[in-house]
GROMACS .gro file of C-alpha atoms in nm:
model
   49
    1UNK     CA    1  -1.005   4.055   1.849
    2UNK     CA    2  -1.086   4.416   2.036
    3UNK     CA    3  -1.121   4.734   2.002
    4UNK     CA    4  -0.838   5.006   2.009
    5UNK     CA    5  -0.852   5.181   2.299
    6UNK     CA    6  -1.087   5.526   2.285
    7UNK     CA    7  -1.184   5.379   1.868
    8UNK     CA    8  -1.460   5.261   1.974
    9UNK     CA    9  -1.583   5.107   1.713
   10UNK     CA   10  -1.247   5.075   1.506
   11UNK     CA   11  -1.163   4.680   1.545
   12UNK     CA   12  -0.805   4.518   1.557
   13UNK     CA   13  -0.756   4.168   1.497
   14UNK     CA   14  -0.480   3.904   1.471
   15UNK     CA   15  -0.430   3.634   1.194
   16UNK     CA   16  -0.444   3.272   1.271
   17UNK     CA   17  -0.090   3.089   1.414
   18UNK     CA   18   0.060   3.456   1.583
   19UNK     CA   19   0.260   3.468   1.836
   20UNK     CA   20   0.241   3.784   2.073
   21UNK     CA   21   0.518   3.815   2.333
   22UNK     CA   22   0.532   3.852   2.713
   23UNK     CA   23   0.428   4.262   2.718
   24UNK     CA   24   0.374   4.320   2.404
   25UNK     CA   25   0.113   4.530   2.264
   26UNK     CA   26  -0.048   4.626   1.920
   27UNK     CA   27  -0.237   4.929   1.758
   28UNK     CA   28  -0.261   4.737   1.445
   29UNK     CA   29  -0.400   4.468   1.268
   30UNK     CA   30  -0.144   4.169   1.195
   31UNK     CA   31  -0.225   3.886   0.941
   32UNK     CA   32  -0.176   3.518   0.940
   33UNK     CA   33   0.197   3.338   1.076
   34UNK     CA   34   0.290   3.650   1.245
   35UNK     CA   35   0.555   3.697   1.577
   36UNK     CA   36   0.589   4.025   1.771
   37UNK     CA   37   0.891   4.005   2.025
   38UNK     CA   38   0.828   4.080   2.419
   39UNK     CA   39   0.818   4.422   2.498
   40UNK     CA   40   0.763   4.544   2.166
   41UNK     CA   41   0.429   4.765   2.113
   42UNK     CA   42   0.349   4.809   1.725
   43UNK     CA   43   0.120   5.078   1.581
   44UNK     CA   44   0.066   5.280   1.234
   45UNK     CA   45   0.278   5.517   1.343
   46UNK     CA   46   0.600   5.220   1.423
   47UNK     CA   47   0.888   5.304   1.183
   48UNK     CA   48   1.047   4.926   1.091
   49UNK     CA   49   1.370   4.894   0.948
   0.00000   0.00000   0.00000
């Protein structure tokens, strides 16, 4: 888990078994079994299709 950066005290955490790729960053908090593909950096305001 940290902290987003300049939040604070606003916490983002990862669910158990995630896989984060190779530059990857998030904004967000993910839950359990998750992937996020290298290079890709996902926050609230990420549109997904």
């Amino acid at each position: 888990m940290g902290t987003l950066s300049g939040g604070n005290d606003l916490v983002i955490s990862v669910g158990k078994d995630c896989l984060l790729g190779a530059n990857s960053g998030l904004g967000i908090s993910l839950g359990d079994r998750c992937i996020i593909e290298s290079g890709l950096y996902l926050t609230s305001a990420s549109k997904l299709k």
